[in-house]
Coordinates of C-alpha atoms and ligand atoms in Angstrom, one line a residue:
X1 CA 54.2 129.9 74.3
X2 CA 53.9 130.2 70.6
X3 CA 55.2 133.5 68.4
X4 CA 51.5 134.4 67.0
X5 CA 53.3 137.4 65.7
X6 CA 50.9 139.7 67.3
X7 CA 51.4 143.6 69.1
X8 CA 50.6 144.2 72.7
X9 CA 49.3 146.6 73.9
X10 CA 48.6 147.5 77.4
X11 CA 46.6 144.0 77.9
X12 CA 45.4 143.2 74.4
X13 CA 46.9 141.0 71.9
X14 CA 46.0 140.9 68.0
X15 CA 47.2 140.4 64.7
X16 CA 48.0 144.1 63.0
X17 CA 46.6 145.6 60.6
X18 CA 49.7 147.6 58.8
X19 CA 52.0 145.9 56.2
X20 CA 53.1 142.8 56.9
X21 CA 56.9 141.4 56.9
X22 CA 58.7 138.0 58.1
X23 CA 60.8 136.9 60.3
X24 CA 64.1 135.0 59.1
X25 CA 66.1 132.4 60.0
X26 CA 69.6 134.1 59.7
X27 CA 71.8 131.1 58.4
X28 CA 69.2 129.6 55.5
X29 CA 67.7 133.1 54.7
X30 CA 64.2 131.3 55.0
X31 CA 61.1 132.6 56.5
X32 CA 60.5 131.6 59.9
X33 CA 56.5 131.2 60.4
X34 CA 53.5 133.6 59.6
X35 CA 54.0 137.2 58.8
X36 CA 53.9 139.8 61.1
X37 CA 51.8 142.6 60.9
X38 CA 53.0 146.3 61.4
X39 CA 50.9 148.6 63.7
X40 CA 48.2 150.9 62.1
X41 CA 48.7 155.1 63.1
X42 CA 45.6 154.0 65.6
X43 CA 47.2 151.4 67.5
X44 CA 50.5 153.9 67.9
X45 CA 47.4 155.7 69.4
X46 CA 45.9 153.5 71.8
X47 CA 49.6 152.7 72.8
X48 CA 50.6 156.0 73.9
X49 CA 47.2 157.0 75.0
X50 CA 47.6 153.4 77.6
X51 CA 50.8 154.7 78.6
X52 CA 50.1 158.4 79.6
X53 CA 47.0 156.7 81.3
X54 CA 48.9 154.6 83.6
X55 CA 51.7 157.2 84.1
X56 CA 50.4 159.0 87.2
X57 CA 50.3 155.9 88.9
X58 CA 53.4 153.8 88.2
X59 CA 55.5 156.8 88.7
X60 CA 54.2 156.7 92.1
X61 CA 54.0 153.0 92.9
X62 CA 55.9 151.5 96.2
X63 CA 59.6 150.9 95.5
X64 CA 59.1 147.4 96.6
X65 CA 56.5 146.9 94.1
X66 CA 58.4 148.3 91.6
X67 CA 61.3 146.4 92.3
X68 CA 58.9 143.0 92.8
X69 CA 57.4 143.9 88.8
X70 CA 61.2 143.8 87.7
X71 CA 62.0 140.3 89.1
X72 CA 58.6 138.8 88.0
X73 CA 60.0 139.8 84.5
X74 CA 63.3 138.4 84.9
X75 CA 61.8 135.1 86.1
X76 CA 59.1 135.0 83.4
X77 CA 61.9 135.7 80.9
X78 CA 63.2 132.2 82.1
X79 CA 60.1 130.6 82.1
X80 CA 60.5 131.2 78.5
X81 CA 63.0 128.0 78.7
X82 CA 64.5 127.0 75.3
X83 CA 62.0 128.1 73.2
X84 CA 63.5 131.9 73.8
X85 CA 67.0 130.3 73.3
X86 CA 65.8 128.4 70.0
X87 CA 63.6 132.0 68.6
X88 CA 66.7 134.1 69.1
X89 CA 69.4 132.2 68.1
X90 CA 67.4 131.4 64.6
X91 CA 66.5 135.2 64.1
X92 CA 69.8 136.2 64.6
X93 CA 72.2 133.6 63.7
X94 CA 74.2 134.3 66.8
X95 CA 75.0 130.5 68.4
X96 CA 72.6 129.2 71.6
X97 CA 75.5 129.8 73.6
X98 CA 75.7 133.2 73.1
X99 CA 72.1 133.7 73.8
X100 CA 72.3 131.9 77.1
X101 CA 74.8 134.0 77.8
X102 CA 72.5 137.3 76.9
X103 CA 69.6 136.3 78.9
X104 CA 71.6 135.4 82.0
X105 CA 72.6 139.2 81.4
X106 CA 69.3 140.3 80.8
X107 CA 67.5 138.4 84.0
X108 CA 70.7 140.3 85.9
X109 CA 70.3 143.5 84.7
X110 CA 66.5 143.3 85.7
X111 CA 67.3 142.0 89.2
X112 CA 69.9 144.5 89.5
X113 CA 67.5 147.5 88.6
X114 CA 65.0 146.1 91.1
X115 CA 67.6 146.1 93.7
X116 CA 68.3 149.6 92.7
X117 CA 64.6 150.4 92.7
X118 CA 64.4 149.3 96.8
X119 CA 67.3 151.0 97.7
X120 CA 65.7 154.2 96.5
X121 CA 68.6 156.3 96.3
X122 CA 68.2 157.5 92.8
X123 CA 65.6 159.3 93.8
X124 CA 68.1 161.9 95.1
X125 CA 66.3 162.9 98.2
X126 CA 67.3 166.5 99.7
X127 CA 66.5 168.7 102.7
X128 CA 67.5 171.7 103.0
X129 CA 65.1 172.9 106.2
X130 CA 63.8 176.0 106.4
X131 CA 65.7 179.0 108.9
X132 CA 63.1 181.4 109.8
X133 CA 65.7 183.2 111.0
X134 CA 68.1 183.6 108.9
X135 CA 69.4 187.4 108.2
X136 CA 68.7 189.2 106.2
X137 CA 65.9 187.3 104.8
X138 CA 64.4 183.9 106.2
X139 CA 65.6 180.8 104.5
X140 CA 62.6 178.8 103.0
X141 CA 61.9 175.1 103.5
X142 CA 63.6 173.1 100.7
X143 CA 63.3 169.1 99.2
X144 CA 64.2 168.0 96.2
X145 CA 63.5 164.6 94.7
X146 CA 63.8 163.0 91.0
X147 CA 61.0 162.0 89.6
X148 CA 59.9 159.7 86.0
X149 CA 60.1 161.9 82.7
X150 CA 57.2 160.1 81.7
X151 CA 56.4 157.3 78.9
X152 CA 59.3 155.9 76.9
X153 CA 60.0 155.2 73.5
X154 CA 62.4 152.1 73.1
X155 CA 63.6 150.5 69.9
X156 CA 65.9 147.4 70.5
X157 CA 68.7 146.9 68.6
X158 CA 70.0 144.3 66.6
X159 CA 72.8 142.8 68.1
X160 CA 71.2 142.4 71.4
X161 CA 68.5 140.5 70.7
X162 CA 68.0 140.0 74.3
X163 CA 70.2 142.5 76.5
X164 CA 69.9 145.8 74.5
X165 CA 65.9 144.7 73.1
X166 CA 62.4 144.3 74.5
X167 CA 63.7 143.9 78.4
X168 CA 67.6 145.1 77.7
X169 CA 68.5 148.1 79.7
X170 CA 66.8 150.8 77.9
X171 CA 63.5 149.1 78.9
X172 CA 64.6 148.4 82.8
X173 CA 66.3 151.7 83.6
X174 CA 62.8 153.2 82.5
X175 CA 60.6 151.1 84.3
X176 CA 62.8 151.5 87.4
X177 CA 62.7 155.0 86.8
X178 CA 59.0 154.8 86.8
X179 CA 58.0 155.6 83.2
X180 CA 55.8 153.2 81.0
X181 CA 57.7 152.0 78.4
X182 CA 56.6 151.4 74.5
X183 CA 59.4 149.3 72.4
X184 CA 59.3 149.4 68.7
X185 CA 60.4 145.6 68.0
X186 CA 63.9 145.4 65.8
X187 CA 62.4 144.1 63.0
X188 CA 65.3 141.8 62.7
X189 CA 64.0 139.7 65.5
X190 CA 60.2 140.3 66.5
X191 CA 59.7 136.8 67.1
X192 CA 61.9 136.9 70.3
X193 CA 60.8 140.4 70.8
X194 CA 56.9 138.6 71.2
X195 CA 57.8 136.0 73.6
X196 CA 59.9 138.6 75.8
X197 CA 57.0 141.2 75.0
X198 CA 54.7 138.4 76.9
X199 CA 56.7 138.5 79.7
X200 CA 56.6 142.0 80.9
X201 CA 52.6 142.2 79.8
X202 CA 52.5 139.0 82.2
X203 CA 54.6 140.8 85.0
X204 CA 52.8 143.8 84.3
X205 CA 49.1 142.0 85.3
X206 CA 50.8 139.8 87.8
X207 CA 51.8 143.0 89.6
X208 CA 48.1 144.8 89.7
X209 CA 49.4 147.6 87.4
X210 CA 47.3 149.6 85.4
X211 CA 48.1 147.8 81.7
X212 CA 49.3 151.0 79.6
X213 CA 52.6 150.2 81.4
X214 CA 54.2 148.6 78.3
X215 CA 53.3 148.3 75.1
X216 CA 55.0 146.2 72.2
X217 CA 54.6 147.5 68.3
X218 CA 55.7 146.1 65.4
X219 CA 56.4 147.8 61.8
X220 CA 57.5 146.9 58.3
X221 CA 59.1 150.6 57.8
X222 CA 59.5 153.5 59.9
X223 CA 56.3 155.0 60.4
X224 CA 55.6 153.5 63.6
X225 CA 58.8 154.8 65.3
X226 CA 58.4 158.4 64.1
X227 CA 54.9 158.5 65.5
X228 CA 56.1 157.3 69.1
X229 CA 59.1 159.7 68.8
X230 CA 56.8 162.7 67.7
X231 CA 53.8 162.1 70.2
X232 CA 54.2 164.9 72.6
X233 CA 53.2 162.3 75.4
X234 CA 56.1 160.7 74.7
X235 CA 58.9 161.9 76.8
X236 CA 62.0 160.1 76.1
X237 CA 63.8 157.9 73.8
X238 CA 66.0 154.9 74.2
X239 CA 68.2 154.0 70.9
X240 CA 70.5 151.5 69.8
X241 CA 71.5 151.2 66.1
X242 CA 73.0 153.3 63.6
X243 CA 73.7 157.0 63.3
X244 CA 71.7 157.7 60.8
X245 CA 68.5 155.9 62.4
X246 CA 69.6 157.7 65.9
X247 CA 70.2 161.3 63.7
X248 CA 67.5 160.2 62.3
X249 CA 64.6 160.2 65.7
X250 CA 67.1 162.9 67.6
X251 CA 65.8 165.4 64.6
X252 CA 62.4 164.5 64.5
X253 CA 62.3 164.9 68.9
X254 CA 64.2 167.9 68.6
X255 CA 61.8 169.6 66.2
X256 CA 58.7 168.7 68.6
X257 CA 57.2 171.7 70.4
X258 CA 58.7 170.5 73.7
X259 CA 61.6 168.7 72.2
X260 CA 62.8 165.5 74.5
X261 CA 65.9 163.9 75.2
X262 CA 67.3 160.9 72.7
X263 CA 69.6 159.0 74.0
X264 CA 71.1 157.2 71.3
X265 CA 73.4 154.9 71.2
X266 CA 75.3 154.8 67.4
X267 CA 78.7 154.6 66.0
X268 CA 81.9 154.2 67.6
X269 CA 85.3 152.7 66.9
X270 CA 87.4 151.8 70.2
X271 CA 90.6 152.5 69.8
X272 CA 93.2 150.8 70.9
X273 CA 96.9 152.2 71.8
X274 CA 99.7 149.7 71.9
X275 CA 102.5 151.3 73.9
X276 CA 106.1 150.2 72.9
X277 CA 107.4 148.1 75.5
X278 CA 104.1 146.3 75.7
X279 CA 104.5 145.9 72.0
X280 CA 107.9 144.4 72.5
X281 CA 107.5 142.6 75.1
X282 CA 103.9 140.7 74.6
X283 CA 103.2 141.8 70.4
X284 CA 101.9 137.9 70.2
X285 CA 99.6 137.7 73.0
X286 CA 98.2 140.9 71.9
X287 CA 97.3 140.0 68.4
X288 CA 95.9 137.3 69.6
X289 CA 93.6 138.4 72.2
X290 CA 93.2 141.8 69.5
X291 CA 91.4 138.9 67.2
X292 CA 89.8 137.1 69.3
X293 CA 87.9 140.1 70.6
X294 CA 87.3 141.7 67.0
X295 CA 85.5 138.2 65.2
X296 CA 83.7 137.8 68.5
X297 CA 80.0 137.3 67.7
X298 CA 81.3 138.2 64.0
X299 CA 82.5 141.5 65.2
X300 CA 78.6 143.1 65.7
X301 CA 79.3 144.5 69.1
X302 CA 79.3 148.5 69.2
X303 CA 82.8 147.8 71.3
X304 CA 84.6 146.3 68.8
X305 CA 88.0 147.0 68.4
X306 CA 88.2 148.8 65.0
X307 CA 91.4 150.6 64.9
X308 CA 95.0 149.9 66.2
X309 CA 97.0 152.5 66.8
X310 CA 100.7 151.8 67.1
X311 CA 104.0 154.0 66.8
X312 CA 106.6 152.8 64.0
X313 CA 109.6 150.4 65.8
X314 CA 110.3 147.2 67.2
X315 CA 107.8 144.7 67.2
X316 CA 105.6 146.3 64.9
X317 CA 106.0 143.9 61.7
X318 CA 106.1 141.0 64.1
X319 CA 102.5 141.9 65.6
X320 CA 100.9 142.9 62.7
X321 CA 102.1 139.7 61.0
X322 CA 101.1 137.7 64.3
X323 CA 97.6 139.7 63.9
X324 CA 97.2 138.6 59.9
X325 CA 98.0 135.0 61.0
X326 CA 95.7 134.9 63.8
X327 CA 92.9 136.1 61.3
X328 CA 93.8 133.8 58.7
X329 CA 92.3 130.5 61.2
X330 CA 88.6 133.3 62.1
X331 CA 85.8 131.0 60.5
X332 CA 83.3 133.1 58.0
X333 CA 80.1 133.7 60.8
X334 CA 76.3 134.4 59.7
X335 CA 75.8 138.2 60.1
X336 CA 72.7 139.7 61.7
X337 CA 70.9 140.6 58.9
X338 CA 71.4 139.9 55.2
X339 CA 71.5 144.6 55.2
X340 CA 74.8 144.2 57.9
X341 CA 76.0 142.0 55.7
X342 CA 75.7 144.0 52.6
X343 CA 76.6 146.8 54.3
X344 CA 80.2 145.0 55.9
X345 CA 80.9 143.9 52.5
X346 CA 80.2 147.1 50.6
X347 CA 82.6 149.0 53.3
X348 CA 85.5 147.1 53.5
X349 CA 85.1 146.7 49.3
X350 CA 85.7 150.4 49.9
X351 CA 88.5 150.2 52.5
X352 CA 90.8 147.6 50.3
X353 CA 90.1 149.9 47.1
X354 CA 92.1 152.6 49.2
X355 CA 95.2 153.6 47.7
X356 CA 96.6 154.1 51.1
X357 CA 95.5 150.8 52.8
X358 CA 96.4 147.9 52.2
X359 CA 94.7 144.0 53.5
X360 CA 97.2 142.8 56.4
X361 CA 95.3 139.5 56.6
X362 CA 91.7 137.8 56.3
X363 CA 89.8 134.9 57.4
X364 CA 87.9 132.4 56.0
X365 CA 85.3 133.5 53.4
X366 CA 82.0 132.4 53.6
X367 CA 78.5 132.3 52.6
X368 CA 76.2 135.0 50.8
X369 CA 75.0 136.0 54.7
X370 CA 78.5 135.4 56.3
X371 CA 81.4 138.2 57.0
X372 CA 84.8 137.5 56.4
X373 CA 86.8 139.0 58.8
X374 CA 89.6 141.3 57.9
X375 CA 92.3 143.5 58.8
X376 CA 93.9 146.5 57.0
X377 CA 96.7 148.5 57.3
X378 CA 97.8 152.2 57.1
X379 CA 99.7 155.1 57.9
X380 CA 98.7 157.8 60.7
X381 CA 99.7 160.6 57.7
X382 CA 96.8 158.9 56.0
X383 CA 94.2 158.8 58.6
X384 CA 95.0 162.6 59.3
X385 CA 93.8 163.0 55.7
X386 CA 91.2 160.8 55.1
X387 CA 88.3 160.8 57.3
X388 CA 86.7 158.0 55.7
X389 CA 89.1 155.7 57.1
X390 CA 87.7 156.1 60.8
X391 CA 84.5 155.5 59.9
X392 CA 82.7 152.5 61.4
X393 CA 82.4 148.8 59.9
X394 CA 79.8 146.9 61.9
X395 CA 81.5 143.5 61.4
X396 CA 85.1 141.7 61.6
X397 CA 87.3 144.5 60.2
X398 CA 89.9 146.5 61.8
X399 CA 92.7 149.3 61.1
X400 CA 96.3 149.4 61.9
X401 CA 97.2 152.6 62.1
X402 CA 101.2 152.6 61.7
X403 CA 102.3 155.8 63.3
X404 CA 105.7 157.6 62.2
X405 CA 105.9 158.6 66.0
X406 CA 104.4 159.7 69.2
X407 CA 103.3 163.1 68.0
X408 CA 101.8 161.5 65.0
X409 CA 99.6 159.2 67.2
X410 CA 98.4 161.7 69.4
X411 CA 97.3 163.9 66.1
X412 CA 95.4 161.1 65.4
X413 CA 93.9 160.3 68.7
X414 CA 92.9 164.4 68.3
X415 CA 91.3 164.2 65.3
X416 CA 89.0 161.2 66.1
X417 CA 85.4 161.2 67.2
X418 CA 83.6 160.6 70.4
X419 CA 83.9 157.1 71.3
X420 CA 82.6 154.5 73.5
X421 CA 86.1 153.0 74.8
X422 CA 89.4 153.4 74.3
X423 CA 91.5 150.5 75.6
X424 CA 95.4 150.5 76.2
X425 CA 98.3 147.8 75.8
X426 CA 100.9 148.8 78.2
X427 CA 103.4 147.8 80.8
X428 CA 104.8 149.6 83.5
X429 CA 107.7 151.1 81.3
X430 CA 104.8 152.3 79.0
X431 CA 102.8 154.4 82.2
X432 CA 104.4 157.8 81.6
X433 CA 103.6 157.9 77.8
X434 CA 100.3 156.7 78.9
X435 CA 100.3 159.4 81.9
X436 CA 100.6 161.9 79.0
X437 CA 97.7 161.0 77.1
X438 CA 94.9 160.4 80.1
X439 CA 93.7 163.8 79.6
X440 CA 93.2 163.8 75.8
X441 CA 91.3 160.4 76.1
X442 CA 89.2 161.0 79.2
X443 CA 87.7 163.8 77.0
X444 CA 87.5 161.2 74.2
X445 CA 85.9 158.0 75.2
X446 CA 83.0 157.1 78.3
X447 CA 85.2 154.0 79.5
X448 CA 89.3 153.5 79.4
X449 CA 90.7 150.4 80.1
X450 CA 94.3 148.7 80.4
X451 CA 95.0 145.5 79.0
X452 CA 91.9 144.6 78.0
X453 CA 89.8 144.9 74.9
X454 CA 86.2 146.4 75.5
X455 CA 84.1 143.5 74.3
X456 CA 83.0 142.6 77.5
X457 CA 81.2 145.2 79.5
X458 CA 80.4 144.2 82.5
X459 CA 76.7 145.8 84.0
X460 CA 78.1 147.5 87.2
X461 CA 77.3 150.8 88.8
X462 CA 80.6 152.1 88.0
X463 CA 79.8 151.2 84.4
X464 CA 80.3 153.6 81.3
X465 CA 78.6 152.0 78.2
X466 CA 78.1 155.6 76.8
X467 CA 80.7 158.6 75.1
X468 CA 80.6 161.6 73.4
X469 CA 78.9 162.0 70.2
X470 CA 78.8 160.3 68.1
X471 CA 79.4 157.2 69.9
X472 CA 76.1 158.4 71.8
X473 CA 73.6 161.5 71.5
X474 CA 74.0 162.3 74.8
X475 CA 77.6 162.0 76.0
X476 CA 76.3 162.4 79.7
X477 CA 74.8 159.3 79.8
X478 CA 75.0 155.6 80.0
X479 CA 73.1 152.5 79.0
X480 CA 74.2 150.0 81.0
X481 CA 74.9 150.0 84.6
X482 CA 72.8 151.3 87.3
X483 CA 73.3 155.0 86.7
X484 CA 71.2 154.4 83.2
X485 CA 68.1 155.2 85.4
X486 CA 69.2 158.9 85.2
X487 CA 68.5 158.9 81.7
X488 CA 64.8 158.9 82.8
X489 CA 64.2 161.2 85.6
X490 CA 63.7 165.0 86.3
X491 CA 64.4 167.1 89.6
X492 CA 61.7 168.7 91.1
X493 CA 62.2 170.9 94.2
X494 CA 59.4 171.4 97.0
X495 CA 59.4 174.7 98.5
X496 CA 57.8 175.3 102.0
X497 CA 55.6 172.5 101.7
X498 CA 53.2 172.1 104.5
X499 CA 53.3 168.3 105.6
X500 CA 49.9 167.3 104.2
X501 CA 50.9 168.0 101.3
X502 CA 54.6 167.0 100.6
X503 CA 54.7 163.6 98.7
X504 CA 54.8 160.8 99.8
X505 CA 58.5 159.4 99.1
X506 CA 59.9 161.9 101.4
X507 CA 58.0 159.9 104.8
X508 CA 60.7 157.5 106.6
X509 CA 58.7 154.5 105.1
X510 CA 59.5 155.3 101.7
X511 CA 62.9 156.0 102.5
X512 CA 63.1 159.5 103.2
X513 CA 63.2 161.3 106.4
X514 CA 59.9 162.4 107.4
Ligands
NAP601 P1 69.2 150.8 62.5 O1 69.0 150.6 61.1 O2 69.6 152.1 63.0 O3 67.8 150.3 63.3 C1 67.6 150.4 64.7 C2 66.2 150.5 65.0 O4 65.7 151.9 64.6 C3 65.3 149.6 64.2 O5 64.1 149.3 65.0 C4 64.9 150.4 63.0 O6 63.6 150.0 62.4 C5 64.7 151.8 63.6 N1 65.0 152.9 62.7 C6 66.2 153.0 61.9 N2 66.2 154.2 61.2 C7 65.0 154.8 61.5 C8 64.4 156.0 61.1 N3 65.0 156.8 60.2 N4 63.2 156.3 61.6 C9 62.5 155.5 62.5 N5 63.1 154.3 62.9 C10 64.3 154.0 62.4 O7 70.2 149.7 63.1 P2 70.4 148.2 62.8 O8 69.4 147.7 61.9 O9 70.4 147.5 64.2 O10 71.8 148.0 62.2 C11 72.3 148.8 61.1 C12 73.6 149.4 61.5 O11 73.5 150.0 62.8 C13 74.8 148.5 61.6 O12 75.3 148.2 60.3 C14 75.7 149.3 62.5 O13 76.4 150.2 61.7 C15 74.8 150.0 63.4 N6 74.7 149.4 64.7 C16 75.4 150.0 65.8 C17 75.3 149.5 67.0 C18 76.0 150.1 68.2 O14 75.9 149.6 69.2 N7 76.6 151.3 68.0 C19 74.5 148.4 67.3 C20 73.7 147.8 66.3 C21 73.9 148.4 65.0 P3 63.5 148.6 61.6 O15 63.6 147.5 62.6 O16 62.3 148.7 60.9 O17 64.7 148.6 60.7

């Protein structure tokens, strides 16, 4: 299937006729093929006007159709064969390998929403009968059930071209949830965001479904997103990017007349807290895996580990020495986009012009559209009075924070921001320091793990890939793992309703009781 670099909507397919732009291959800077066409204020138009159409309906199809339109996306998805592999990897500069990796994770987190979607328990199904005779007043006939918000406005994010993008979990929570779905394509990729954007319109026919189900829409600037996010038939956002984009489209919903949730994902820094006997005991292990995780996929993931946080004593020289020597053998790696890369390199220019950081080590540098990875140094007196320092760099760069002691770190710790993680080194001997904090850093991050580093997250219903603010918009929430569908439903209670007229998921059949 060739990228013609064309929008869908609902069943149609056509060139644009808004400004054009190009895809790039990431390592050579080259353009990659024709240009692609941004959508015109009319085809936002038709979009959303398809996808309130088909609401009614798809909010109220069988589970096991539902759940049968998920898989016939996962397996069209693969279909895709290397051609996806070959699209992505070139748009992105992140290696095949990587993108295998990312649509094994994507087809998983389909099938897993679909087995969600015929289990039906997120529909939350209550009864509360009725007691006529109940004193001093009768008790009415109560049932609750969740149902879809309505359509959804998704904009992929960069560094997942595949798992966080056209059919990443923003897109599968929805459509399990019931609610159409329109994605504005990351115009960092649209190329891969076509050939997936294929798929689901395939799935979407395949499946009988009314087409306004999903919609794909390109852009050159922002227009197009702001219109989605402003139409009041829109009635949710999926977001993954930067704080200012997600700032950005949480202002412009909130100003709506019925203002509608954002749920952004943006900015965090995932601390991690070496404890001292873990520090003692296993500093070299540490570094290393600390390295390996930080100049993973050259550092782009939102759960890199950007800041260190250690308390001045034994084994501190010797791991952040291990640390520098560790990053002194990271190759230089092609960065998303030639912006991140501006963007890494303008920040940590900033960072080593510090007067109170200094450069513990560095790793190979590279090309124009490559990030060297680095690591700085400081003091915790110095993060306490610089708030610049905790500030994110998307990329290979992170902070040792050198603490003068215990009361120190935890000053820090209370003076960062929401986060997504926060991961701690410790051993046994560490687990009443460690005790002391869990309540400061429940309140702090979505997930906390020991002796790991949060790179890896796995797509689980006991996943957290959320926080508070500003690591998301919405600390309540999650974007990955099964309990992302939440994001896009609504209570709705049923008082005294006669039979004939009580809906339809409440009958055994459906998985209700009736
Ligand atoms: P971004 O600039 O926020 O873009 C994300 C998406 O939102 C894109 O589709 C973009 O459109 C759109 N957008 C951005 N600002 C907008 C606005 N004001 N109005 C309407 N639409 C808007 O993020 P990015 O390009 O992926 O990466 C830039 C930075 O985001 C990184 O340097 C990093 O700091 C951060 N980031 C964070 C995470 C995370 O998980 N926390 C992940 C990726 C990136 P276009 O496609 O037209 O640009």
């Amino acid at each position: 299937m060739a990228v013609k670099g064309e929008l869908l909507i609902g069943e149609a397919s056509f060139i644009g006729k808004g400004k054009a732009f190009f895809a790039v291959e990431q390592t050579t800077g080259n353009r990659l093929g024709a240009a692609f066409h941004g959508a015109t204020p009319d085809d936002v138009e038709r979009a959303v006007a398809l996808s309130w159409e088909a609401f009614q309906a798809y909010r109220e199809t069988p589970l096991h159709e539902r759940a049968l339109f998920l898989e016939r996306i996962a397996l069209n998805i693969l279909a895709l064969g290397d051609e996806l592999v070959d699209r992505a990897s070139a748009e992105t500069g992140l290696p095949k390998s990587r993108i295998e990796g990312e649509r094994a994770r994507t087809v998983g987190q389909l099938r897993l929403f679909a087995s969600e979607v015929r289990e039906g328990r997120f529909q939350e199904l209550r009864l509360d009968p009725a007691d006529p005779s109940r004193i001093p007043f009768p008790k009415p006939d109560l049932k609750l059930r969740n149902i879809a918000l309505g359509p959804v406005a998704v904009f992929g994010s960069s560094n997942f071209p595949l798992a966080f993008s056209v059919a990443g979990g923003d897109t599968a929570s929805a459509l399990a949830a019931g609610c159409p779905v329109i994605v504005k394509a990351h115009s960092a990729h649209p190329g891969t965001s076509e050939l997936v954007g294929r798929a689901i319109q395939r799935a979407v026919a395949d499946s009988g479904f009314a087409p306004g189900v999903f919609s794909l829409l390109f852009d050159a600037g922002l227009e197009v997103g702001q219109a989605l996010v402003a139409d009041d038939r829109i009635r949710a956002v999926g977001f993954t990017g930067s704080r200012r984009g997600g700032l950005a489209l949480a202002g412009i919903a909130s100003k709506r007349k019925q203002p509608i949730p954002v749920y952004a994902e943006m900015s965090s820094i995932n601390p991690v807290i070496i404890f001292p006997s873990a520090l003692e005991s296993r500093g070299d292990e540490i570094a290393k895996d600390f390295i390996g995780s930080l100049t993973l996929g050259a550092g782009q993931f939102c759960t890199n580990p950007g800041l260190i946080l250690i308390v001045e004593g034994r084994g501190v020289d010797k791991f952040v020495s291990a640390a520098a020597s560790y990053i002194a053998e990271a190759a230089a790696q092609t960065m998303l986009t030639a912006g991140i890369c501006d963007a890494f390199k303008g920040q940590t220019a900033k960072m080593e012009a510090k007067s109170t950081v200094t450069v513990a080590g560095r790793g190979f540098a590279g090309t124009t559209l490559e990030g060297q990875a680095v690591l700085f140094s400081t003091t915790g007196s110095a993060v306490l009075e610089d708030p610049e320092l905790q500030e994110e760099i998307f990329g290979a760069a992170s902070l040792v924070v050198r603490c003068a002691h215990q009361a120190e770190l935890e000053q820090v710790l209370a003076s960062l921001e929401g986060q997504l993680t926060v991961a701690l080194q410790m051993n046994e001997a560490d687990t009443e320091l460690a005790q002391g904090l869990l309540p400061s850093l429940e309140l702090l991050a979505g997930r906390i793990l020991v002796n790991n580093f949060a790179t890896g997250v796995e797509v689980s219903p006991a996943m957290v890939h959320g926080g508070p603010f500003p690591a998301t918009s919405d600390g309540r929430s999650t974007s990955v793992g099964t309990l992302a569908i939440y994001r896009f439903l609504r209570p709705v209670c049923y008082q005294d309703f006669p039979a004939a007229l009580t809906p339809s998921a409440f009958r055994l059949d459906r998985g209700g009781s009736e």
